Amino acid sequence: MTAQKPVPAMLAVDWGGTWCRMGLIDRHGEVLWQARRPNPRGGSRTDYLSLGASLLNEAFSVEDIRALGIGIAVAGPVDPDSGILYQPPNLMALDGISLKRMWREQYGLPVLVGNDANYAAVGEFHFGAGRDAAQAGHPPRSLFYVTVSTGIGGGAVMRVPGLPEPSLLLGANGLTAEVGHTTVDTAVGAPLCQCGKRGCLEAVSSGTAIANYARAALAEGRHRDSALAAIALEELSSRAVVAAGVQGDAFANAVMSRACEGLAVGLANMVHLFNPDLIILGGGVSEGLTQLNLLPTIRQGIHDRLMSELHKAFDLVPSVLGDNSGLLGAAAAAWEGSEL
């Protein structure tokens, strides 16, 4: 009896500020196996690398699946050529490390690495909202993905002359499409961003910003009639704000409207820069925006700021892949980089 050949797959890694996730993913975006573990709280570089090695060894031990390569999506600035992480704010233990070089030498497989928002754009293009649009007869020629969560990041998959289909736009050092750090508030007292600058989109419209704004207003004794006033300030989250908004809380909805205004400004800037025909909103806060039916409001806010009618020819849709966008994007990038 002939032994069954192992199923070929790519080993995808999505390493964020809270979790390290890995999956074995086939050519069609099917997740054949996945696992995740929390990052070591206050862990050292050795702790983090041990976590990664443990998950990799678990993946390689899965029966009947053979990994042909590794794709890594990481939260933070990373040089896609060298694979070196540069001061990733939520993965500082890995600053200066090249997982690409380390794992290529250790496991003898091709390794690709990129920013998680960039790879999320690739994932949505191949396996998510981009694929849905293509199946509906409107294949995206310029796709812009935005993750609105604890922070805000972006990725652009663009049409390039001479290439058969759009490809990921990286820039000189793989740092393009950082929409979260575009300026949307130039006032002297604009909110401070974790990058050290004031008025960034991330400081206005991220989950962190939503919670901070609501917390500051409540700490001043305002909006005592809001359901949010019953929550301890240190426990107030953007998720709680969305939940209150769903229940019709006026203050919560005002907080979310403020976030939408910031997003409309930031995304209008991206439309002028990248001329997308498809904008995808991902991340936990985007799920809340969809719950509150705020995507039409954001779309109108973008339209109001655009210079021409042709710029308005885009769709704004929620992510199809959700939490798996970065993982599937890392796999798609690895498949694209292979000759298989």
Coordinates of C-alpha atoms in Angstrom, one line a residue:
M1 CA 0.0 0.0 0.0
T2 CA 1.5 3.4 -1.1
A3 CA 2.0 5.9 1.7
Q4 CA -0.1 9.0 1.3
K5 CA 2.0 12.1 0.4
P6 CA 2.0 14.9 2.9
V7 CA -0.2 17.9 2.1
P8 CA 2.0 20.9 1.0
A9 CA 1.5 24.0 3.1
M10 CA 3.1 27.3 4.2
L11 CA 3.8 27.9 7.8
A12 CA 2.3 31.3 8.6
V13 CA 3.2 33.3 11.7
D14 CA 1.2 36.3 13.0
W15 CA 3.2 37.7 16.0
G16 CA 1.4 40.6 17.6
G17 CA 1.7 42.4 20.9
T18 CA -0.4 39.9 22.8
W19 CA -0.3 36.6 21.0
C20 CA 2.0 34.6 18.8
R21 CA -0.1 32.6 16.3
M22 CA 1.0 30.0 13.8
G23 CA -0.9 28.1 11.1
L24 CA -0.3 25.7 8.3
I25 CA -2.2 27.0 5.3
D26 CA -2.6 25.5 1.8
R27 CA -2.5 27.1 -1.6
H28 CA -6.2 28.0 -1.4
G29 CA -6.1 29.7 2.0
E30 CA -7.4 26.8 3.9
V31 CA -6.1 26.7 7.5
L32 CA -5.1 23.1 8.0
W33 CA -3.8 23.6 11.6
Q34 CA -3.3 26.5 13.9
A35 CA -2.2 27.2 17.4
R36 CA -1.5 30.3 19.5
R37 CA 0.2 31.2 22.8
P38 CA 0.3 34.4 24.8
N39 CA 3.5 36.4 24.7
P40 CA 5.6 36.1 27.9
R41 CA 4.5 38.9 30.2
G42 CA 7.6 41.0 30.8
G43 CA 9.6 38.4 29.0
S44 CA 13.2 38.6 27.8
R45 CA 14.4 38.2 24.3
T46 CA 15.2 34.6 25.1
D47 CA 11.7 34.0 26.4
Y48 CA 10.2 35.3 23.2
L49 CA 12.5 33.3 21.0
S50 CA 11.7 30.2 23.0
L51 CA 8.0 30.8 22.5
G52 CA 8.5 31.0 18.8
A53 CA 10.7 27.9 18.6
S54 CA 8.1 25.9 20.7
L55 CA 5.3 26.8 18.3
L56 CA 7.4 26.1 15.3
N57 CA 8.4 22.7 16.6
E58 CA 4.7 22.0 17.2
A59 CA 3.8 23.0 13.7
F60 CA 6.6 20.8 12.1
S61 CA 5.4 17.8 14.1
V62 CA 1.9 17.9 12.6
E63 CA 1.4 14.6 10.7
D64 CA 0.6 14.5 7.0
I65 CA 1.4 18.2 6.4
R66 CA 4.7 19.4 5.0
A67 CA 5.7 23.0 5.4
L68 CA 7.4 24.4 2.3
G69 CA 8.3 27.8 3.6
I70 CA 7.6 30.3 6.4
G71 CA 5.8 33.6 6.2
I72 CA 5.9 35.9 9.2
A73 CA 3.6 38.9 9.9
V74 CA 4.9 41.0 12.8
A75 CA 3.5 44.0 14.6
G76 CA 5.8 46.8 14.0
P77 CA 8.4 48.2 11.6
V78 CA 10.4 45.5 9.8
D79 CA 12.8 45.5 6.9
P80 CA 11.4 42.9 4.5
D81 CA 14.8 42.3 2.9
S82 CA 16.9 41.7 6.0
G83 CA 14.0 40.7 8.2
I84 CA 15.3 42.9 11.1
L85 CA 12.7 44.4 13.4
Y86 CA 13.2 48.1 14.2
Q87 CA 11.8 49.2 17.6
P88 CA 8.5 47.4 17.3
P89 CA 6.5 49.1 20.1
N90 CA 4.7 46.0 21.2
L91 CA 7.5 43.5 20.6
M92 CA 10.5 45.5 21.9
A93 CA 12.1 42.2 23.2
L94 CA 12.7 41.4 19.5
D95 CA 14.2 44.8 18.5
G96 CA 17.1 44.2 16.2
I97 CA 16.4 40.5 15.6
S98 CA 16.0 39.0 12.2
L99 CA 13.6 36.1 12.5
K100 CA 14.1 35.7 8.7
R101 CA 17.8 34.9 9.0
M102 CA 17.5 33.0 12.2
W103 CA 14.7 30.6 11.1
R104 CA 16.0 30.2 7.6
E105 CA 19.3 28.9 8.9
Q106 CA 17.7 26.8 11.7
Y107 CA 15.0 25.1 9.6
G108 CA 16.5 25.3 6.1
L109 CA 13.3 26.8 4.5
P110 CA 12.7 30.0 2.6
V111 CA 11.4 32.7 5.0
L112 CA 9.5 35.9 4.2
V113 CA 8.7 38.6 6.8
G114 CA 6.6 41.7 6.7
N115 CA 4.5 44.1 8.8
D116 CA 1.2 42.6 9.9
A117 CA -1.0 45.3 8.4
N118 CA 0.8 44.9 5.0
Y119 CA 0.3 41.2 5.1
A120 CA -3.3 41.6 6.2
A121 CA -3.8 43.6 3.0
V122 CA -2.3 40.7 1.0
G123 CA -4.5 38.2 2.9
E124 CA -7.7 40.1 2.1
F125 CA -6.7 40.5 -1.5
H126 CA -6.1 36.8 -2.1
F127 CA -8.5 35.2 0.3
G128 CA -10.9 37.8 1.7
A129 CA -12.8 40.9 0.5
G130 CA -10.6 41.2 -2.5
R131 CA -11.4 37.7 -3.6
D132 CA -15.1 38.3 -3.0
A133 CA -14.9 41.5 -5.2
A134 CA -13.2 39.5 -8.0
Q135 CA -15.8 36.8 -7.8
A136 CA -18.5 39.5 -8.2
G137 CA -16.8 40.7 -11.3
H138 CA -14.9 43.6 -9.8
P139 CA -11.3 42.5 -9.2
P140 CA -9.6 45.3 -7.2
R141 CA -6.8 47.1 -9.0
S142 CA -5.9 49.1 -5.9
L143 CA -6.7 47.8 -2.5
F144 CA -6.1 49.6 0.8
Y145 CA -6.5 47.8 4.1
V146 CA -6.7 49.5 7.4
T147 CA -6.7 47.8 10.8
V148 CA -8.4 49.8 13.6
S149 CA -7.6 48.2 16.9
T150 CA -5.4 49.0 19.8
G151 CA -3.5 51.0 17.2
I152 CA -4.0 51.8 13.5
G153 CA -2.0 50.4 10.6
G154 CA -2.4 50.0 6.9
G155 CA -1.3 48.2 3.8
A156 CA -1.7 48.8 0.1
V157 CA -1.9 46.2 -2.7
M158 CA -1.5 48.2 -6.0
R159 CA -1.6 47.7 -9.7
V160 CA 2.0 47.9 -11.1
P161 CA 2.5 48.3 -14.9
G162 CA 4.1 45.2 -16.4
L163 CA 2.9 42.8 -13.6
P164 CA -0.1 40.5 -14.2
E165 CA -1.8 41.4 -10.9
P166 CA -1.5 44.0 -8.1
S167 CA 1.3 43.6 -5.7
L168 CA 2.1 44.8 -2.2
L169 CA 3.5 48.4 -2.1
L170 CA 6.4 48.5 0.4
G171 CA 8.4 51.7 -0.1
A172 CA 12.1 52.0 0.4
N173 CA 12.3 50.2 3.7
G174 CA 9.0 48.4 3.9
L175 CA 7.4 51.2 5.9
T176 CA 4.8 52.5 3.5
A177 CA 1.0 53.0 4.3
E178 CA 1.5 53.9 8.0
V179 CA -1.9 55.6 7.9
G180 CA -2.1 55.5 11.7
H181 CA 0.7 58.1 11.9
T182 CA -0.7 60.6 9.4
T183 CA -1.8 63.8 11.1
V184 CA -5.5 64.4 11.3
D185 CA -5.5 67.0 14.1
T186 CA -3.2 70.0 14.0
A187 CA -4.5 71.8 17.1
V188 CA -2.0 72.8 19.8
G189 CA -3.7 70.5 22.3
A190 CA -4.1 67.5 19.9
P191 CA -3.9 64.2 21.6
L192 CA -0.4 62.7 22.1
C193 CA 0.3 59.5 20.1
Q194 CA 2.4 56.6 21.4
C195 CA 4.9 57.5 18.7
G196 CA 5.6 60.8 20.5
K197 CA 3.8 63.0 18.0
R198 CA 0.5 64.8 18.4
G199 CA -2.6 64.6 16.3
C200 CA -1.9 61.2 14.6
L201 CA -4.9 59.2 13.4
E202 CA -4.0 56.5 15.9
A203 CA -4.2 59.1 18.7
V204 CA -7.7 60.1 17.6
S205 CA -9.5 57.0 16.3
S206 CA -7.9 53.8 17.6
G207 CA -9.4 51.7 20.3
T208 CA -6.9 53.1 22.8
A209 CA -7.8 56.7 21.7
I210 CA -11.6 56.0 22.0
A211 CA -11.1 54.7 25.6
N212 CA -8.8 57.5 26.6
Y213 CA -11.2 60.2 25.3
A214 CA -14.2 58.7 27.1
R215 CA -12.1 58.2 30.3
A216 CA -10.9 61.8 30.3
A217 CA -14.4 63.2 29.8
L218 CA -15.9 61.1 32.6
A219 CA -13.0 61.9 34.9
E220 CA -13.9 65.6 34.6
G221 CA -17.4 64.7 35.9
R222 CA -19.2 65.1 32.5
H223 CA -21.8 62.8 31.1
R224 CA -22.9 61.4 34.5
D225 CA -26.1 60.1 32.8
S226 CA -24.1 57.8 30.5
A227 CA -24.0 54.1 31.2
L228 CA -20.2 54.4 30.8
A229 CA -20.1 56.5 34.1
A230 CA -20.9 53.3 36.0
I231 CA -17.7 51.6 34.8
A232 CA -14.5 52.1 36.7
L233 CA -12.2 54.4 34.7
E234 CA -9.3 51.9 34.6
E235 CA -11.6 49.2 33.2
L236 CA -13.2 51.4 30.5
S237 CA -12.4 50.1 27.0
S238 CA -13.4 50.8 23.4
R239 CA -15.4 47.6 23.5
A240 CA -17.5 49.0 26.4
V241 CA -18.0 52.3 24.4
V242 CA -19.3 50.3 21.4
A243 CA -21.6 48.2 23.6
A244 CA -23.1 51.3 25.2
G245 CA -23.5 52.9 21.7
V246 CA -25.4 49.8 20.5
Q247 CA -27.8 50.4 23.4
G248 CA -28.3 54.0 22.3
D249 CA -26.1 55.8 24.8
A250 CA -25.7 59.4 23.6
F251 CA -22.2 60.0 25.0
A252 CA -20.9 56.7 23.7
N253 CA -22.2 57.5 20.2
A254 CA -20.6 60.9 20.4
V255 CA -17.3 59.3 21.2
M256 CA -17.6 57.0 18.2
S257 CA -18.6 59.9 15.9
R258 CA -15.4 61.6 16.9
A259 CA -13.4 58.5 15.9
C260 CA -15.3 58.3 12.6
E261 CA -14.4 61.9 11.8
G262 CA -10.7 61.2 12.3
L263 CA -11.0 58.1 10.2
A264 CA -12.7 60.0 7.4
V265 CA -9.9 62.6 7.3
G266 CA -7.2 59.9 7.4
L267 CA -8.8 57.7 4.8
A268 CA -9.5 60.7 2.5
N269 CA -5.8 61.4 2.6
M270 CA -5.1 57.7 1.6
V271 CA -7.6 58.0 -1.3
H272 CA -5.8 61.0 -2.7
L273 CA -2.4 59.2 -2.3
F274 CA -3.3 55.6 -3.5
N275 CA -6.6 56.0 -5.4
P276 CA -8.0 52.7 -4.2
D277 CA -11.1 51.1 -5.6
L278 CA -11.5 48.9 -2.5
I279 CA -10.9 50.0 1.1
I280 CA -11.2 47.3 3.8
L281 CA -11.6 48.1 7.5
G282 CA -10.3 45.4 9.9
G283 CA -9.5 45.1 13.6
G284 CA -11.7 45.0 16.7
V285 CA -12.8 48.6 16.5
S286 CA -13.9 48.2 12.9
E287 CA -16.1 45.4 14.0
G288 CA -17.7 47.9 16.4
L289 CA -18.1 50.4 13.7
T290 CA -19.9 47.8 11.6
Q291 CA -22.1 47.0 14.6
L292 CA -23.1 50.6 14.9
N293 CA -23.7 50.9 11.1
L294 CA -21.1 53.7 10.9
L295 CA -19.4 52.7 7.7
P296 CA -21.8 54.7 5.6
T297 CA -21.0 57.8 7.8
I298 CA -17.2 57.2 7.3
R299 CA -17.7 56.8 3.5
Q300 CA -19.7 60.0 3.3
G301 CA -17.0 61.8 5.4
I302 CA -14.4 60.6 2.9
H303 CA -16.5 61.7 -0.1
D304 CA -16.9 65.2 1.4
R305 CA -13.1 65.7 1.3
L306 CA -12.3 64.3 -2.1
M307 CA -11.2 66.5 -5.0
S308 CA -13.0 64.7 -7.8
E309 CA -15.8 62.4 -8.6
L310 CA -13.4 59.8 -9.9
H311 CA -11.7 59.5 -6.5
K312 CA -15.1 58.5 -5.1
A313 CA -15.2 55.3 -7.2
F314 CA -14.3 53.0 -4.3
D315 CA -16.1 50.5 -2.0
L316 CA -15.6 50.6 1.7
V317 CA -16.2 47.2 3.3
P318 CA -15.5 45.3 6.5
S319 CA -12.8 42.7 6.6
V320 CA -13.8 39.2 5.6
L321 CA -11.0 37.4 7.3
G322 CA -11.1 39.1 10.7
D323 CA -8.3 38.0 13.0
N324 CA -6.9 35.6 10.4
S325 CA -6.1 38.4 7.8
G326 CA -2.4 38.7 8.9
L327 CA -1.9 34.9 9.2
L328 CA -3.4 34.3 5.8
G329 CA -1.5 37.2 4.3
A330 CA 1.8 35.8 5.6
A331 CA 0.9 32.5 4.0
A332 CA -0.2 34.1 0.7
A333 CA 3.1 36.1 0.6
A334 CA 5.1 32.9 1.2
W335 CA 3.2 31.1 -1.6
E336 CA 3.8 34.1 -3.9
G337 CA 7.5 34.0 -3.1
S338 CA 7.7 30.3 -3.9
E339 CA 8.0 28.7 -7.3
L340 CA 5.3 26.1 -6.5

